PDB file of C-alpha atoms in Angstrom:
ATOM      1  CA  MET A 669      95.465 219.886  64.104  1.00 50.00           C
ATOM      2  CA  LYS A 670      97.352 222.060  66.542  1.00 53.00           C
ATOM      3  CA  ALA A 671     100.918 221.197  67.332  1.00 54.00           C
ATOM      4  CA  THR A 672     101.323 219.844  70.801  1.00 56.00           C
ATOM      5  CA  ALA A 673     102.804 222.519  73.025  1.00 55.00           C
ATOM      6  CA  GLU A 674     106.173 221.585  74.413  1.00 61.00           C
ATOM      7  CA  LYS A 675     106.094 220.990  78.112  1.00 63.00           C
ATOM      8  CA  LYS A 676     108.388 223.181  80.114  1.00 64.00           C
ATOM      9  CA  PRO A 677     110.695 221.358  82.494  1.00 63.00           C
ATOM     10  CA  PRO A 678     109.502 221.643  86.096  1.00 69.00           C
ATOM     11  CA  ARG A 679     111.089 224.434  88.056  1.00 71.00           C
ATOM     12  CA  ARG A 680     113.684 223.290  90.512  1.00 70.00           C
ATOM     13  CA  THR A 681     112.934 223.663  94.192  1.00 82.00           C
ATOM     14  CA  GLN A 682     115.037 225.884  96.407  1.00 72.00           C
ATOM     15  CA  GLU A 683     116.566 222.777  97.941  1.00 77.00           C
ATOM     16  CA  GLU A 684     117.540 221.457  94.500  1.00 79.00           C
ATOM     17  CA  ARG A 685     119.090 224.794  93.528  1.00 82.00           C
ATOM     18  CA  SER A 686     121.042 224.927  96.770  1.00 83.00           C
ATOM     19  CA  GLY A 687     122.243 221.374  96.273  1.00 84.00           C
ATOM     20  CA  ALA A 688     123.414 222.141  92.746  1.00 88.00           C
ATOM     21  CA  MET A 689     125.255 225.243  93.967  1.00 90.00           C
ATOM     22  CA  ARG A 690     127.035 223.270  96.686  1.00 91.00           C
ATOM     23  CA  LYS A 691     128.066 220.614  94.163  1.00 92.00           C
ATOM     24  CA  ARG A 692     129.601 223.259  91.902  1.00 93.00           C
ATOM     25  CA  LEU A 693     131.524 224.763  94.785  1.00 94.00           C
ATOM     26  CA  LEU A 694     132.741 221.388  96.041  1.00 94.00           C
ATOM     27  CA  ALA A 695     133.811 220.252  92.563  1.00 94.00           C
ATOM     28  CA  ALA A 696     135.682 223.533  92.033  1.00 95.00           C
ATOM     29  CA  THR A 697     137.341 223.160  95.430  1.00 95.00           C
ATOM     30  CA  LEU A 698     138.676 219.679  94.669  1.00 95.00           C
ATOM     31  CA  GLU A 699     139.893 220.790  91.242  1.00 96.00           C
ATOM     32  CA  SER A 700     141.624 223.775  92.808  1.00 96.00           C
ATOM     33  CA  LEU A 701     143.281 221.636  95.483  1.00 96.00           C
ATOM     34  CA  ALA A 702     144.641 219.279  92.839  1.00 95.00           C
ATOM     35  CA  GLU A 703     145.947 222.064  90.600  1.00 95.00           C
ATOM     36  CA  ASP A 704     146.817 224.931  92.954  1.00 96.00           C
ATOM     37  CA  GLY A 705     147.370 223.231  96.310  1.00 95.00           C
ATOM     38  CA  TYR A 706     145.758 224.102  99.620  1.00 95.00           C
ATOM     39  CA  ALA A 707     147.456 227.488 100.015  1.00 94.00           C
ATOM     40  CA  GLY A 708     146.610 228.477  96.445  1.00 95.00           C
ATOM     41  CA  SER A 709     142.959 227.502  96.808  1.00 95.00           C
ATOM     42  CA  THR A 710     141.551 230.807  97.970  1.00 94.00           C
ATOM     43  CA  LEU A 711     137.839 231.492  98.222  1.00 94.00           C
ATOM     44  CA  SER A 712     138.007 234.010  95.400  1.00 94.00           C
ATOM     45  CA  SER A 713     139.790 231.564  93.066  1.00 95.00           C
ATOM     46  CA  ILE A 714     137.314 228.784  93.883  1.00 95.00           C
ATOM     47  CA  VAL A 715     134.361 231.113  93.243  1.00 94.00           C
ATOM     48  CA  ARG A 716     135.787 232.006  89.835  1.00 94.00           C
ATOM     49  CA  ARG A 717     136.402 228.378  88.989  1.00 95.00           C
ATOM     50  CA  ALA A 718     132.865 227.399  90.026  1.00 93.00           C
ATOM     51  CA  GLY A 719     131.341 230.280  88.076  1.00 93.00           C
ATOM     52  CA  VAL A 720     129.168 231.426  90.983  1.00 90.00           C
ATOM     53  CA  SER A 721     128.749 234.701  92.807  1.00 90.00           C
ATOM     54  CA  ARG A 722     130.637 235.542  95.969  1.00 91.00           C
ATOM     55  CA  GLY A 723     127.288 235.962  97.681  1.00 91.00           C
ATOM     56  CA  ALA A 724     126.317 232.373  96.848  1.00 87.00           C
ATOM     57  CA  GLN A 725     129.588 231.121  98.289  1.00 89.00           C
ATOM     58  CA  VAL A 726     129.159 233.108 101.491  1.00 91.00           C
ATOM     59  CA  HIS A 727     125.600 231.833 101.860  1.00 89.00           C
ATOM     60  CA  HIS A 728     126.646 228.176 101.656  1.00 90.00           C
ATOM     61  CA  TYR A 729     130.197 228.370 103.019  1.00 92.00           C
ATOM     62  CA  PRO A 730     131.000 231.483 105.033  1.00 92.00           C
ATOM     63  CA  SER A 731     134.670 230.504 105.443  1.00 92.00           C
ATOM     64  CA  LYS A 732     137.397 228.567 103.675  1.00 92.00           C
ATOM     65  CA  GLN A 733     137.472 226.086 106.547  1.00 90.00           C
ATOM     66  CA  ALA A 734     133.755 225.325 106.185  1.00 91.00           C
ATOM     67  CA  LEU A 735     134.219 224.720 102.457  1.00 93.00           C
ATOM     68  CA  MET A 736     137.256 222.498 102.987  1.00 92.00           C
ATOM     69  CA  LEU A 737     135.463 220.457 105.645  1.00 89.00           C
ATOM     70  CA  ASP A 738     132.604 219.706 103.265  1.00 91.00           C
ATOM     71  CA  ALA A 739     135.004 219.081 100.382  1.00 90.00           C
ATOM     72  CA  SER A 740     136.898 216.506 102.434  1.00 87.00           C
ATOM     73  CA  GLU A 741     133.682 214.612 103.189  1.00 84.00           C
ATOM     74  CA  ASP A 742     132.555 214.824  99.571  1.00 87.00           C
ATOM     75  CA  LEU A 743     135.911 213.434  98.431  1.00 86.00           C
ATOM     76  CA  LEU A 744     135.820 210.462 100.770  1.00 80.00           C
ATOM     77  CA  LYS A 745     132.211 209.650  99.843  1.00 80.00           C
ATOM     78  CA  ARG A 746     133.212 209.685  96.176  1.00 84.00           C
ATOM     79  CA  THR A 747     136.129 207.404  97.018  1.00 83.00           C
ATOM     80  CA  TYR A 748     133.936 204.847  98.769  1.00 77.00           C
ATOM     81  CA  ARG A 749     131.397 204.780  95.965  1.00 81.00           C
ATOM     82  CA  ARG A 750     134.082 204.499  93.280  1.00 84.00           C
ATOM     83  CA  LEU A 751     135.753 201.669  95.166  1.00 82.00           C
ATOM     84  CA  GLY A 752     132.485 199.773  95.240  1.00 78.00           C
ATOM     85  CA  GLU A 753     132.124 200.236  91.481  1.00 82.00           C
ATOM     86  CA  LEU A 754     135.652 198.936  90.903  1.00 84.00           C
ATOM     87  CA  LEU A 755     135.121 195.877  93.089  1.00 78.00           C
ATOM     88  CA  LEU A 756     132.085 194.952  91.021  1.00 76.00           C
ATOM     89  CA  SER A 757     133.638 195.823  87.658  1.00 77.00           C
ATOM     90  CA  VAL A 758     136.424 193.231  87.969  1.00 72.00           C
ATOM     91  CA  SER A 759     134.087 190.383  88.936  1.00 66.00           C
ATOM     92  CA  GLU A 760     134.569 188.577  85.598  1.00 63.00           C
ATOM     93  CA  GLU A 761     138.320 189.059  85.240  1.00 62.00           C
ATOM     94  CA  ASP A 762     140.509 185.929  85.176  1.00 68.00           C
ATOM     95  CA  ASN A 763     142.860 187.471  87.713  1.00 82.00           C
ATOM     96  CA  ARG A 764     140.557 189.646  89.778  1.00 84.00           C
ATOM     97  CA  LEU A 765     143.171 190.578  92.361  1.00 89.00           C
ATOM     98  CA  GLN A 766     145.596 191.930  89.748  1.00 90.00           C
ATOM     99  CA  ALA A 767     142.767 193.616  87.876  1.00 89.00           C
ATOM    100  CA  LEU A 768     141.519 195.288  91.046  1.00 90.00           C
ATOM    101  CA  VAL A 769     144.951 196.559  92.086  1.00 93.00           C
ATOM    102  CA  ASP A 770     145.562 197.981  88.611  1.00 93.00           C
ATOM    103  CA  ALA A 771     142.131 199.624  88.465  1.00 91.00           C
ATOM    104  CA  VAL A 772     142.342 201.127  91.949  1.00 92.00           C
ATOM    105  CA  TRP A 773     145.776 202.582  91.218  1.00 95.00           C
ATOM    106  CA  GLU A 774     144.881 204.017  87.817  1.00 94.00           C
ATOM    107  CA  GLN A 775     141.398 205.276  88.651  1.00 91.00           C
ATOM    108  CA  MET A 776     141.823 206.416  92.241  1.00 91.00           C
ATOM    109  CA  PHE A 777     145.405 206.958  93.374  1.00 93.00           C
ATOM    110  CA  ALA A 778     146.967 208.161  90.110  1.00 93.00           C
ATOM    111  CA  THR A 779     144.356 210.896  89.708  1.00 93.00           C
ATOM    112  CA  PRO A 780     143.921 214.608  90.455  1.00 92.00           C
ATOM    113  CA  LEU A 781     141.396 213.716  93.177  1.00 91.00           C
ATOM    114  CA  TYR A 782     144.081 211.869  95.102  1.00 93.00           C
ATOM    115  CA  ARG A 783     146.342 214.914  94.809  1.00 94.00           C
ATOM    116  CA  ALA A 784     143.492 216.930  96.308  1.00 93.00           C
ATOM    117  CA  TYR A 785     143.264 214.435  99.165  1.00 92.00           C
ATOM    118  CA  CYS A 786     147.023 214.730  99.803  1.00 93.00           C
ATOM    119  CA  GLU A 787     146.650 218.497 100.048  1.00 94.00           C
ATOM    120  CA  LEU A 788     143.846 218.113 102.603  1.00 93.00           C
ATOM    121  CA  VAL A 789     145.860 215.612 104.669  1.00 93.00           C
ATOM    122  CA  ALA A 790     148.875 217.929 104.694  1.00 94.00           C
ATOM    123  CA  ALA A 791     146.702 220.902 105.714  1.00 94.00           C
ATOM    124  CA  SER A 792     145.049 218.860 108.476  1.00 93.00           C
ATOM    125  CA  GLN A 793     148.367 218.695 110.328  1.00 94.00           C
ATOM    126  CA  ARG A 794     147.869 222.372 111.173  1.00 93.00           C
ATOM    127  CA  ASP A 795     144.063 222.432 111.306  1.00 92.00           C
ATOM    128  CA  GLN A 796     142.478 220.477 114.143  1.00 92.00           C
ATOM    129  CA  GLU A 797     138.934 220.732 112.776  1.00 90.00           C
ATOM    130  CA  LEU A 798     139.969 219.500 109.348  1.00 90.00           C
ATOM    131  CA  ALA A 799     141.921 216.631 110.946  1.00 92.00           C
ATOM    132  CA  LYS A 800     138.855 215.638 112.972  1.00 90.00           C
ATOM    133  CA  ALA A 801     136.625 215.717 109.892  1.00 87.00           C
ATOM    134  CA  LEU A 802     139.041 213.659 107.778  1.00 87.00           C
ATOM    135  CA  SER A 803     139.617 211.134 110.553  1.00 90.00           C
ATOM    136  CA  GLY A 804     135.922 210.679 111.299  1.00 86.00           C
ATOM    137  CA  MET A 805     134.903 210.290 107.686  1.00 82.00           C
ATOM    138  CA  LEU A 806     137.780 207.927 106.927  1.00 83.00           C
ATOM    139  CA  GLN A 807     136.787 205.687 109.827  1.00 85.00           C
ATOM    140  CA  ARG A 808     133.198 205.564 108.599  1.00 81.00           C
ATOM    141  CA  VAL A 809     134.257 204.694 105.067  1.00 79.00           C
ATOM    142  CA  MET A 810     136.515 201.942 106.400  1.00 82.00           C
ATOM    143  CA  ALA A 811     133.629 200.567 108.478  1.00 81.00           C
ATOM    144  CA  LEU A 812     131.640 200.203 105.247  1.00 79.00           C
ATOM    145  CA  PHE A 813     134.530 198.918 103.135  1.00 82.00           C
ATOM    146  CA  GLU A 814     135.575 196.099 105.481  1.00 86.00           C
ATOM    147  CA  PRO A 815     132.427 193.969 105.006  1.00 86.00           C
ATOM    148  CA  ALA A 816     132.559 194.675 101.242  1.00 84.00           C
ATOM    149  CA  ALA A 817     136.152 193.391 101.023  1.00 87.00           C
ATOM    150  CA  ASN A 818     135.217 190.270 102.994  1.00 88.00           C
ATOM    151  CA  TYR A 819     132.203 189.779 100.697  1.00 87.00           C
ATOM    152  CA  TYR A 820     134.196 189.830  97.458  1.00 86.00           C
ATOM    153  CA  PHE A 821     137.351 188.038  98.659  1.00 90.00           C
ATOM    154  CA  GLU A 822     138.399 185.254 101.009  1.00 92.00           C
ATOM    155  CA  THR A 823     141.668 184.167 102.620  1.00 95.00           C
ATOM    156  CA  SER A 824     143.292 180.806 103.280  1.00 94.00           C
ATOM    157  CA  GLY A 825     146.389 179.789 105.235  1.00 94.00           C
ATOM    158  CA  THR A 826     146.327 182.977 107.310  1.00 94.00           C
ATOM    159  CA  LYS A 827     144.410 184.460 110.204  1.00 94.00           C
ATOM    160  CA  LEU A 828     144.205 187.768 108.370  1.00 95.00           C
ATOM    161  CA  ARG A 829     140.896 188.778 106.807  1.00 95.00           C
ATOM    162  CA  PRO A 830     140.630 190.194 103.275  1.00 93.00           C
ATOM    163  CA  ALA A 831     139.943 193.612 104.813  1.00 92.00           C
ATOM    164  CA  ASP A 832     143.265 193.446 106.685  1.00 95.00           C
ATOM    165  CA  LEU A 833     145.196 192.757 103.494  1.00 95.00           C
ATOM    166  CA  PHE A 834     143.397 195.503 101.599  1.00 92.00           C
ATOM    167  CA  LEU A 835     144.217 197.945 104.387  1.00 92.00           C
ATOM    168  CA  GLN A 836     147.869 197.065 103.814  1.00 94.00           C
ATOM    169  CA  LEU A 837     147.328 197.669 100.096  1.00 94.00           C
ATOM    170  CA  SER A 838     145.812 201.090 100.765  1.00 92.00           C
ATOM    171  CA  CYS A 839     148.948 202.041 102.691  1.00 93.00           C
ATOM    172  CA  VAL A 840     151.140 200.925  99.779  1.00 95.00           C
ATOM    173  CA  LEU A 841     149.000 202.824  97.270  1.00 95.00           C
ATOM    174  CA  SER A 842     148.925 205.929  99.463  1.00 94.00           C
ATOM    175  CA  GLY A 843     152.714 206.000  99.661  1.00 94.00           C
ATOM    176  CA  LEU A 844     153.100 205.468  95.939  1.00 95.00           C
ATOM    177  CA  GLY A 845     150.452 208.071  95.167  1.00 94.00           C
ATOM    178  CA  LEU A 846     152.145 210.649  97.360  1.00 93.00           C
ATOM    179  CA  GLN A 847     155.550 210.055  95.764  1.00 93.00           C
ATOM    180  CA  ALA A 848     154.309 209.433  92.223  1.00 92.00           C
ATOM    181  CA  PRO A 849     155.712 212.736  90.886  1.00 90.00           C
ATOM    182  CA  LEU A 850     159.166 211.609  92.074  1.00 93.00           C
ATOM    183  CA  LEU A 851     159.011 208.000  90.890  1.00 92.00           C
ATOM    184  CA  ASN A 852     159.088 206.515  87.424  1.00 93.00           C
ATOM    185  CA  GLN A 853     156.393 204.160  86.222  1.00 92.00           C
ATOM    186  CA  VAL A 854     158.712 201.138  86.324  1.00 95.00           C
ATOM    187  CA  VAL A 855     159.177 201.492  90.088  1.00 95.00           C
ATOM    188  CA  ILE A 856     155.457 201.991  90.672  1.00 95.00           C
ATOM    189  CA  ARG A 857     154.546 199.011  88.497  1.00 95.00           C
ATOM    190  CA  SER A 858     157.087 196.769  90.221  1.00 96.00           C
ATOM    191  CA  GLN A 859     155.688 197.627  93.666  1.00 96.00           C
ATOM    192  CA  LEU A 860     152.100 196.950  92.615  1.00 96.00           C
ATOM    193  CA  ASP A 861     153.081 193.628  91.060  1.00 95.00           C
ATOM    194  CA  ALA A 862     155.124 192.686  94.140  1.00 96.00           C
ATOM    195  CA  TRP A 863     152.113 193.218  96.422  1.00 96.00           C
ATOM    196  CA  VAL A 864     149.922 191.045  94.220  1.00 95.00           C
ATOM    197  CA  LYS A 865     152.573 188.319  93.997  1.00 95.00           C
ATOM    198  CA  GLN A 866     153.114 188.117  97.751  1.00 95.00           C
ATOM    199  CA  THR A 867     149.396 188.322  98.563  1.00 95.00           C
ATOM    200  CA  ALA A 868     147.892 186.048  95.897  1.00 93.00           C
ATOM    201  CA  PRO A 869     148.761 182.767  97.698  1.00 95.00           C
ATOM    202  CA  VAL A 870     146.520 183.697 100.648  1.00 95.00           C
ATOM    203  CA  LEU A 871     143.919 186.010  99.088  1.00 93.00           C
ATOM    204  CA  ARG A 872     141.519 185.096  96.313  1.00 89.00           C
ATOM    205  CA  ALA A 873     138.254 186.362  94.905  1.00 86.00           C
ATOM    206  CA  ARG A 874     135.123 184.447  95.880  1.00 85.00           C
ATOM    207  CA  LYS A 875     133.585 182.612  92.940  1.00 81.00           C
ATOM    208  CA  GLY A 876     130.200 183.565  91.557  1.00 79.00           C
ATOM    209  CA  ILE A 877     130.076 187.021  93.130  1.00 77.00           C
ATOM    210  CA  ASN A 878     128.662 189.383  90.518  1.00 74.00           C
ATOM    211  CA  ARG A 879     126.362 191.533  92.621  1.00 77.00           C
ATOM    212  CA  PRO A 880     127.092 194.307  95.085  1.00 75.00           C
ATOM    213  CA  PRO A 881     127.155 193.259  98.744  1.00 74.00           C
ATOM    214  CA  PRO A 882     123.942 193.659 100.736  1.00 69.00           C
ATOM    215  CA  ARG A 883     123.561 197.297 101.659  1.00 67.00           C
ATOM    216  CA  PRO A 884     123.880 197.714 105.427  1.00 60.00           C
ATOM    217  CA  ALA A 885     120.764 199.056 107.123  1.00 57.00           C
ATOM    218  CA  ALA A 886     122.856 201.896 108.543  1.00 52.00           C
ATOM    219  CA  TRP A 887     124.596 202.716 105.210  1.00 53.00           C
ATOM    220  CA  ASP A 888     123.178 206.235 104.838  1.00 55.00           C
ATOM    221  CA  ARG A 889     123.536 207.002 108.526  1.00 55.00           C
ATOM    222  CA  ILE A 890     127.170 205.896 108.640  1.00 51.00           C
ATOM    223  CA  LEU A 891     128.267 207.496 105.388  1.00 54.00           C
ATOM    224  CA  ASP A 892     126.407 210.766 105.817  1.00 57.00           C
ATOM    225  CA  ALA A 893     127.059 211.224 109.532  1.00 55.00           C
ATOM    226  CA  LYS A 894     129.180 214.210 110.385  1.00 53.00           C
ATOM    227  CA  PRO A 895     131.811 214.114 113.103  1.00 46.00           C
ATOM    228  CA  PRO A 896     131.186 216.346 116.110  1.00 43.00           C
ATOM    229  CA  ARG A 897     132.705 219.803 115.687  1.00 44.00           C
TER     230      ARG A 897
END
């Protein structure tokens, strides 16, 4: 009886190869931003980090600005998706608000990816196109996050919606994340706990929510839309 010949994996299409190449370049860009800063993230250093040819980089991203624009969108898409995962992951915690704040800080704001985001925000102050891209994508992510926050949480004794309170939290986390290298962990912990303590009386998790919120019909269109350039 002849041994069954091993099937060769199907060859990837040109579109799949291009997509994989872009992912490598974008991942290398975000790593470089976190480690070397915006100024230190040159095209040549990113190409080396990604392990691709200079020709491949030029084909997909002919300039540093084009690469940074795509990297900023990729970063914010990752952020939205990760936030959704965290919201769902704390659904069974006794204190879901505290658990969520801790998880968001540790897994999003106290990470190299947030350092990369800070570098992009700083660079956008001198780059109008980058500022437009970051602003447009951030607004689209917020438009998707607001109904998710209102789905998982509810308020009482206030006219504020859950999304309003979580926007305040994002500002607190952003400030702490930016200054984290200058602050000790005791200060950071005390600020996170203070926000939870002052917010808990009016914000609570909805009971029985253990599924993701209904996916908006325009989810792909909103998240993947590109701002006019």
